[in-house]
Amino acid sequence: MPPYQPSADWQFEIPTSGSKRLPPAARYVESLTHQGYGFEAAIADLVDNSIDAGAHNVVVSFLRDEDRLVSLLVIDDGCGMNDESLDTAMTVGGREGYSETALGHFGAGLKAASLSHADSLTVISRTKRSPSTGRRWLTARARADFTCDIVDPGYCQDLVDRYDGLIEWHGTIVRWDRVRAFDTVTTGQADRFLNDAIERLETHLGLHLHRFLARDDFNVDIVVEDVRTTEELDHRGVEPIDPFGYRVPGRSGYPRTYTAPVEGVGEVALTAHIWPPKSPLVSFRGIGTLAERQGFYIYRNDRLVQAGGWNSTRSAEGHLALARIAVDLPNEPNDVFSLTVKKDGVTVTPAFARGLEQATDGTGHTFGTYVQEAQTTYREAARRATEPQRKAVLPAGKGIDPKLRRTLRDELPELEGEDPITFRWDTLPSDVFFELDRDEREVKLNKEYRQVFNGGRRGGLNDAPVVKSMLYLMVNEIFQKERVRAVHTDNVALWNSVLVTAARCELAR
């Protein structure tokens, strides 16, 4: 390259005189801990990696030592990694390319998501053809010189063996230690923290991964595990929360699919829905405020990466609360749609807004008309007489199957900020079917009659859903009362008498 000659003319190309390599300073790792990942979004990023690895089963495990939370694990039965691929996975930006169908995008999610919440990240993996291997990042050491520890192979195999029911020939375990949120849990508050954290995580994963969870061959479970005995203290299967999962549309003729000509991308399909007004479903009211959840639901490779919002094409307003539009991003790289690093939103260029102005459904029905009809549907419902309101209840908690809890939340409004009603089997007198512990807000069931409901099968935490759901509805009001009146005590005695007799009849059959 000839040397630069001073000139008064504008230089359209920047002249250079050579190059040099400037690797990132070790303190760059510190920036990974300040990416703004929410707790649920960070876990979801780890589950994305499991999906990319072909996992069919993923378990998020909170490890508990009495009243102390010690670690968090994400375990999957994906294809696993050998030493070389694990080194790449633990290198910031180490992966250079992803397939068109992959959920991973930038090569930083595992590290950024984990180190945003934990000071120690360990990954242990095995494949069909390679033994268990592991690496560990400690934030303090990584900040100093990018040093990554090699985990002892014996321990790697021991941890894999601990979860051999899930990891058989291949799989991966991501382990978080020194989780900063766990350090904020004060004595006696572990149950409340876990219930709140798991509820939020269930909702986030259920929403953002709902297309995957709707498949028969993919499951995500959240468990609380006693770190010493490996006993499961809680176990919840994550259910899909479809943001378009209404039973009947709010307006005839919907959903409609519009085609928007977007410069730089081509034709973009917009599947527009109008929710039924005043819907009580969790997938409508239970995923955030209606103002936040109206607008575009954008998917990348079936993974929801934006749950609501108008992307600067209009402002949120109450009359648009029923409007939701599904958009699948094109696989081909483009300059119009840009995914955020945390996969919690999409930025768009003005070309998208111009495409919306021209979007039609092929019959001349425009996207602008859809917006007007969504507003009209909301206004018409607001003018109608108020529908009967069901009385709010205390939430259902541990011991009730997650699917049943979801239905209860769909059908009944919940009292906010209240502890849930939980169920457990206990030793009780033979003439008592259940007892109420009002202080602990717990229903104790007589384990003498447990076999009646399990048909000889081994009981689990969420067994006997029929009897638990009936008792939940029967005793909810009693738990809400500050004082138990004589009529309530008499009702409990009546129910016990009938249920004990029914259980004994069933045992005698």
XYZ file of C-alpha atoms in Angstrom:
509
model
C 0.000 0.000 0.000
C 1.528 3.362 -1.007
C 2.137 5.830 1.826
C -0.607 8.339 2.542
C -0.173 11.708 0.837
C -1.804 14.694 2.594
C -4.735 15.985 0.577
C -7.545 18.525 0.949
C -9.951 16.126 -0.783
C -12.414 14.028 1.228
C -11.102 10.501 1.834
C -13.863 8.039 1.036
C -11.675 5.154 2.243
C -9.713 5.409 5.509
C -5.986 5.021 4.735
C -4.112 2.542 6.970
C -0.436 1.853 7.555
C -0.550 -1.701 8.991
C -2.374 -3.703 11.665
C -1.827 -5.209 15.124
C -3.668 -7.765 17.270
C -5.410 -6.345 20.363
C -6.942 -9.244 22.368
C -9.503 -8.304 25.026
C -8.230 -7.554 28.501
C -9.096 -10.136 31.124
C -11.409 -7.638 32.856
C -13.633 -7.960 29.774
C -15.119 -10.928 31.647
C -16.518 -8.401 34.135
C -18.694 -6.957 31.387
C -20.332 -10.372 30.993
C -21.645 -10.100 34.554
C -23.458 -6.844 33.727
C -25.449 -7.849 30.639
C -28.783 -7.213 32.375
C -29.952 -10.832 32.171
C -32.996 -11.494 34.323
C -32.891 -14.745 36.292
C -35.559 -16.436 34.161
C -34.045 -15.214 30.880
C -30.648 -16.572 31.933
C -32.075 -20.041 32.623
C -33.960 -19.920 29.314
C -30.676 -19.242 27.512
C -29.224 -22.415 29.023
C -32.283 -24.410 27.960
C -31.785 -23.027 24.427
C -28.365 -24.683 24.427
C -29.973 -27.954 25.498
C -32.436 -27.737 22.614
C -29.591 -27.050 20.171
C -27.888 -30.173 21.546
C -30.929 -32.272 20.629
C -32.129 -32.797 24.194
C -35.528 -34.353 24.787
C -35.516 -33.816 28.555
C -34.197 -30.875 30.564
C -34.257 -30.546 34.351
C -33.663 -27.295 36.228
C -32.693 -28.305 39.768
C -32.478 -26.025 42.814
C -30.204 -27.726 45.356
C -31.168 -27.132 48.965
C -29.352 -27.902 52.205
C -32.048 -27.554 54.878
C -32.904 -23.814 54.840
C -29.985 -22.861 52.596
C -29.915 -22.809 48.786
C -26.496 -23.932 47.620
C -26.469 -24.482 43.845
C -28.515 -24.541 40.668
C -28.148 -27.144 37.913
C -29.481 -27.396 34.381
C -29.246 -31.017 33.236
C -30.074 -32.351 29.775
C -29.856 -35.539 27.730
C -28.498 -33.818 24.620
C -25.603 -35.029 22.504
C -22.989 -33.723 24.947
C -19.485 -32.349 24.335
C -15.950 -33.726 24.275
C -12.886 -31.817 25.524
C -12.401 -29.810 22.359
C -16.024 -28.752 21.923
C -16.305 -27.964 25.642
C -13.298 -25.640 25.395
C -15.019 -23.894 22.507
C -18.275 -23.609 24.451
C -16.494 -22.049 27.425
C -14.628 -19.517 25.281
C -16.318 -16.134 24.986
C -17.490 -15.928 21.368
C -15.732 -19.237 20.762
C -18.322 -20.695 18.452
C -17.965 -19.176 15.012
C -21.063 -20.466 13.254
C -24.551 -21.753 13.988
C -26.930 -23.683 11.792
C -29.928 -21.849 10.383
C -32.215 -23.663 12.834
C -30.079 -23.125 15.960
C -31.327 -21.024 18.871
C -27.786 -19.924 19.761
C -26.702 -16.771 17.999
C -23.743 -14.839 19.420
C -21.619 -17.467 21.208
C -21.791 -15.622 24.543
C -25.074 -16.798 26.085
C -23.760 -19.598 28.310
C -21.104 -17.391 29.855
C -23.013 -14.103 30.011
C -26.236 -15.660 31.317
C -24.438 -17.697 33.975
C -21.916 -15.135 35.208
C -24.694 -12.541 35.457
C -26.052 -14.557 38.386
C -23.294 -16.831 39.710
C -19.646 -16.344 40.605
C -18.841 -19.923 39.603
C -19.876 -21.634 36.364
C -19.088 -25.326 35.846
C -20.005 -27.333 32.758
C -19.674 -31.119 32.754
C -20.519 -33.187 29.690
C -20.112 -36.550 28.030
C -20.810 -37.969 24.595
C -21.380 -41.501 23.359
C -17.729 -41.732 22.341
C -15.935 -39.646 24.965
C -15.758 -39.791 28.764
C -17.123 -37.188 31.139
C -15.168 -33.944 31.079
C -15.591 -30.562 32.721
C -14.514 -26.929 32.824
C -15.072 -24.213 35.429
C -15.031 -20.435 35.258
C -14.522 -18.557 38.523
C -15.352 -14.898 37.988
C -12.469 -13.711 40.156
C -9.846 -15.740 38.254
C -11.327 -15.053 34.846
C -11.098 -11.312 35.503
C -7.404 -11.715 36.215
C -6.147 -13.721 33.256
C -8.979 -15.610 31.489
C -7.976 -18.812 33.334
C -10.523 -21.637 33.051
C -10.187 -24.633 35.389
C -10.177 -28.255 34.195
C -12.519 -30.230 36.455
C -11.235 -33.501 37.886
C -12.436 -36.361 35.615
C -13.421 -38.488 38.620
C -15.764 -35.799 39.906
C -17.177 -35.304 36.417
C -18.170 -38.956 36.284
C -19.557 -38.873 39.834
C -21.861 -35.962 38.991
C -22.993 -37.628 35.764
C -23.688 -40.825 37.733
C -25.788 -38.846 40.216
C -28.166 -38.032 37.361
C -27.894 -41.296 35.435
C -31.670 -41.498 35.187
C -31.489 -38.552 32.787
C -27.946 -38.683 31.417
C -27.361 -42.210 30.175
C -24.884 -42.256 27.289
C -24.682 -38.530 26.668
C -25.725 -35.220 28.183
C -24.583 -32.036 29.868
C -24.773 -30.506 33.341
C -24.438 -26.754 33.859
C -23.791 -25.934 37.496
C -24.070 -22.517 39.145
C -22.447 -21.962 42.539
C -22.305 -18.809 44.663
C -25.576 -17.706 43.115
C -26.007 -14.115 44.197
C -29.812 -14.298 44.521
C -29.468 -17.252 46.904
C -27.337 -15.154 49.238
C -30.263 -12.769 49.742
C -32.537 -15.484 51.184
C -32.851 -14.933 54.917
C -33.475 -17.618 57.521
C -36.927 -19.136 57.204
C -37.630 -17.597 53.788
C -36.336 -20.378 51.514
C -39.811 -21.810 50.825
C -41.267 -18.438 49.877
C -38.257 -17.576 47.694
C -38.384 -20.914 45.884
C -42.117 -20.777 45.293
C -41.902 -17.264 43.829
C -38.787 -18.051 41.766
C -40.201 -21.283 40.361
C -43.551 -19.658 39.531
C -41.776 -16.946 37.527
C -39.495 -19.483 35.857
C -42.442 -21.726 34.945
C -44.207 -18.785 33.330
C -41.133 -17.555 31.433
C -40.129 -20.953 30.086
C -43.728 -21.935 29.405
C -44.239 -18.795 27.321
C -40.958 -18.418 25.454
C -40.569 -22.139 24.695
C -44.252 -22.965 24.260
C -43.859 -24.321 20.718
C -41.205 -26.774 21.899
C -43.111 -27.761 25.050
C -46.201 -28.518 22.971
C -44.266 -31.319 21.259
C -44.569 -34.857 22.581
C -40.797 -35.427 22.645
C -39.620 -32.420 24.671
C -40.025 -31.795 28.401
C -38.688 -29.328 30.942
C -39.027 -30.061 34.668
C -38.173 -27.870 37.641
C -37.224 -29.662 40.844
C -36.023 -28.801 44.325
C -33.541 -31.397 45.518
C -32.112 -32.141 48.952
C -28.393 -31.855 48.261
C -27.481 -34.547 50.800
C -30.189 -37.185 50.295
C -31.055 -36.401 46.606
C -34.739 -36.507 47.655
C -37.019 -34.383 45.491
C -38.714 -31.792 47.709
C -40.694 -30.310 44.825
C -41.214 -31.297 41.203
C -43.082 -29.323 38.554
C -43.385 -30.028 34.864
C -43.345 -26.856 32.773
C -46.499 -26.558 30.684
C -46.680 -24.574 27.423
C -48.317 -21.141 27.681
C -49.542 -20.308 24.204
C -50.093 -16.525 23.886
C -52.638 -17.375 21.192
C -54.246 -20.215 23.138
C -57.819 -18.926 23.396
C -60.725 -21.323 22.937
C -62.841 -19.076 20.677
C -61.528 -15.946 18.893
C -62.744 -12.559 20.036
C -64.032 -11.702 16.581
C -65.353 -13.734 13.676
C -62.941 -14.136 10.784
C -59.792 -14.312 12.902
C -57.005 -15.219 12.958
C -56.024 -13.697 9.600
C -52.626 -13.914 7.941
C -51.365 -10.743 6.294
C -48.356 -10.426 4.011
C -46.125 -7.388 4.446
C -43.646 -6.478 1.682
C -40.554 -5.494 3.667
C -37.687 -3.938 1.732
C -34.480 -5.908 2.286
C -36.327 -9.050 3.428
C -39.198 -9.754 1.070
C -42.643 -10.924 2.110
C -43.166 -11.279 5.874
C -46.206 -13.188 7.168
C -48.178 -11.622 10.037
C -50.753 -13.880 11.710
C -53.127 -11.496 13.481
C -55.333 -12.590 16.387
C -58.046 -10.885 18.411
C -58.413 -12.334 21.902
C -61.862 -12.789 23.430
C -62.546 -9.855 25.773
C -62.216 -10.331 29.522
C -60.570 -13.731 29.117
C -59.454 -15.204 32.473
C -56.844 -17.520 30.899
C -53.272 -17.423 32.192
C -52.023 -17.137 28.617
C -53.869 -13.814 28.389
C -53.686 -12.261 31.857
C -50.964 -14.268 33.563
C -47.919 -13.354 31.454
C -47.657 -9.642 32.217
C -49.739 -6.498 31.968
C -52.092 -6.298 28.998
C -50.359 -3.115 27.845
C -47.013 -4.945 27.677
C -48.405 -8.059 26.010
C -50.319 -6.510 23.103
C -48.621 -6.283 19.724
C -46.024 -8.459 18.052
C -44.959 -11.920 19.204
C -41.791 -12.575 17.274
C -40.315 -16.061 16.872
C -36.913 -17.195 15.737
C -36.749 -20.899 14.885
C -39.916 -21.494 16.957
C -38.416 -19.805 20.014
C -40.351 -16.735 21.218
C -37.849 -13.855 21.337
C -40.284 -10.975 21.812
C -43.556 -11.244 23.752
C -45.545 -8.150 22.855
C -44.716 -4.592 21.868
C -45.254 -2.563 18.717
C -41.598 -1.977 17.742
C -42.127 1.783 17.360
C -44.868 1.265 14.741
C -47.500 2.576 17.185
C -47.963 3.148 20.916
C -49.540 0.716 23.340
C -53.086 1.655 24.360
C -55.873 0.067 26.329
C -58.139 -0.360 23.309
C -55.541 -2.632 21.681
C -55.324 -5.068 24.618
C -56.869 -7.854 22.509
C -54.456 -7.487 19.565
C -51.615 -9.998 19.215
C -49.699 -10.791 16.046
C -47.353 -13.755 15.460
C -44.285 -13.098 13.289
C -41.661 -15.695 12.351
C -38.300 -14.138 11.524
C -36.783 -15.163 8.186
C -33.849 -17.583 8.379
C -31.712 -15.545 5.998
C -29.526 -12.814 7.554
C -30.911 -9.333 6.943
C -30.516 -5.735 8.066
C -34.161 -5.190 9.046
C -34.596 -7.449 12.100
C -31.895 -7.533 14.814
C -32.104 -9.854 17.817
C -30.876 -8.621 21.207
C -28.079 -10.585 22.882
C -30.440 -11.718 25.660
C -33.046 -12.858 23.096
C -35.691 -10.750 24.826
C -36.543 -8.376 22.007
C -36.078 -7.472 18.360
C -35.131 -4.105 16.891
C -36.438 -3.220 13.444
C -35.670 -0.596 10.827
C -38.311 1.755 9.350
C -38.641 -0.713 6.442
C -40.840 -2.866 8.706
C -43.258 -0.001 9.419
C -43.504 0.757 5.712
C -44.271 -2.899 5.049
C -47.092 -2.869 7.610
C -48.747 0.013 5.783
C -48.990 -2.174 2.671
C -49.838 -5.486 4.369
C -52.989 -7.287 3.208
C -54.441 -10.776 3.580
C -54.883 -11.368 -0.157
C -58.570 -10.411 -0.180
C -57.964 -6.700 0.221
C -58.347 -6.765 4.009
C -55.538 -4.548 5.302
C -53.480 -4.724 8.460
C -54.765 -1.259 9.334
C -58.327 -2.611 9.248
C -57.282 -5.384 11.629
C -56.055 -2.808 14.138
C -59.382 -0.963 13.911
C -61.374 -4.168 14.404
C -59.294 -5.116 17.448
C -60.094 -1.707 18.971
C -63.785 -2.046 18.099
C -63.981 -5.496 19.700
C -62.528 -4.102 22.923
C -64.896 -1.108 22.972
C -67.975 -3.229 22.276
C -67.110 -5.534 25.164
C -66.579 -2.588 27.502
C -70.120 -1.352 26.773
C -71.712 -4.718 27.533
C -73.018 -5.561 30.982
C -70.416 -6.749 33.425
C -70.015 -10.522 33.412
C -70.303 -12.547 36.653
C -67.046 -12.454 38.597
C -65.765 -15.517 40.414
C -64.494 -15.018 43.926
C -60.721 -14.736 44.273
C -58.947 -17.674 45.910
C -55.647 -18.454 47.592
C -53.218 -19.904 45.022
C -52.611 -23.644 44.734
C -49.101 -24.710 45.705
C -46.870 -27.704 46.290
C -48.516 -31.105 46.043
C -50.937 -30.165 43.250
C -50.060 -31.233 39.721
C -48.771 -28.296 37.587
C -51.411 -28.924 34.908
C -54.106 -28.720 37.550
C -52.597 -25.529 38.998
C -52.635 -24.002 35.524
C -56.341 -24.814 35.093
C -57.175 -23.404 38.520
C -55.363 -20.170 37.635
C -57.192 -20.028 34.314
C -60.584 -20.443 35.944
C -60.244 -18.555 39.240
C -58.720 -15.147 40.039
C -55.979 -15.431 42.662
C -55.399 -13.224 45.686
C -52.103 -11.450 45.099
C -49.246 -11.644 47.588
C -50.731 -14.605 49.467
C -48.954 -17.843 50.356
C -50.307 -20.881 48.492
C -52.229 -23.836 49.897
C -49.990 -26.917 49.891
C -50.729 -30.629 50.280
C -48.772 -33.492 51.822
C -49.415 -37.009 53.096
C -48.946 -37.582 56.837
C -49.743 -40.040 59.616
C -53.199 -39.225 60.995
C -55.797 -41.099 63.080
C -57.777 -43.672 61.065
C -61.032 -41.730 61.452
C -59.491 -38.571 59.958
C -59.061 -38.195 56.209
C -57.459 -34.748 56.294
C -56.394 -32.006 58.678
C -55.885 -28.288 58.095
C -52.774 -26.502 59.364
C -53.851 -22.876 59.137
C -50.494 -21.487 60.306
C -48.593 -23.306 57.578
C -51.526 -23.075 55.130
C -51.220 -26.809 54.574
C -53.659 -29.681 54.004
C -52.417 -32.930 55.563
C -53.833 -36.112 54.015
C -53.954 -39.440 55.817
C -51.357 -41.626 54.103
C -53.282 -44.727 55.259
C -55.671 -44.038 52.364
C -53.089 -43.034 49.784
C -53.159 -46.368 47.972
C -56.846 -45.804 47.192
C -55.892 -43.069 44.759
C -52.714 -44.510 43.265
C -53.971 -47.912 42.120
C -51.026 -49.728 43.660
C -48.501 -47.400 42.002
C -45.828 -45.615 44.000
C -47.114 -42.232 45.141
C -45.490 -39.028 43.995
C -45.487 -35.435 45.151
C -48.372 -34.480 42.837
C -50.481 -37.643 43.090
C -54.245 -37.904 43.782
C -55.148 -34.801 41.724
C -58.918 -35.420 41.891
C -59.205 -35.504 45.677
C -56.687 -32.681 46.118
C -58.532 -30.423 43.697
C -61.863 -31.035 45.450
C -60.347 -30.355 48.865
C -58.630 -27.230 47.515
C -61.995 -25.823 46.399
C -63.719 -26.905 49.623
C -61.232 -25.483 52.147
C -60.037 -22.360 50.325
C -62.530 -20.114 52.073
C -61.618 -21.550 55.486
C -57.941 -20.652 54.989
C -58.953 -17.105 54.067
C -60.880 -16.526 57.314
C -59.158 -14.835 60.230
C -61.314 -16.873 62.612
C -62.805 -20.309 62.020
C -66.500 -20.331 62.850
C -68.423 -23.320 64.193
C -70.016 -23.920 60.809
C -66.591 -24.343 59.238
C -65.466 -26.776 61.939
C -68.659 -28.761 61.433
C -68.124 -28.838 57.662
C -64.594 -30.219 58.109
C -65.953 -32.932 60.421
C -68.682 -33.783 57.886
C -66.242 -33.983 54.967
C -63.873 -36.161 57.006
C -66.641 -38.589 57.915
C -67.805 -38.968 54.328
C -64.317 -39.223 52.830
C -63.098 -41.783 55.375
C -66.142 -43.939 54.708
C -65.670 -43.616 50.930
C -61.978 -44.522 51.199
C -62.725 -47.571 53.343
C -65.392 -48.687 50.872
C -62.826 -48.421 48.079
C -60.242 -50.405 50.091
C -62.799 -53.146 50.714
C -63.686 -53.568 47.035
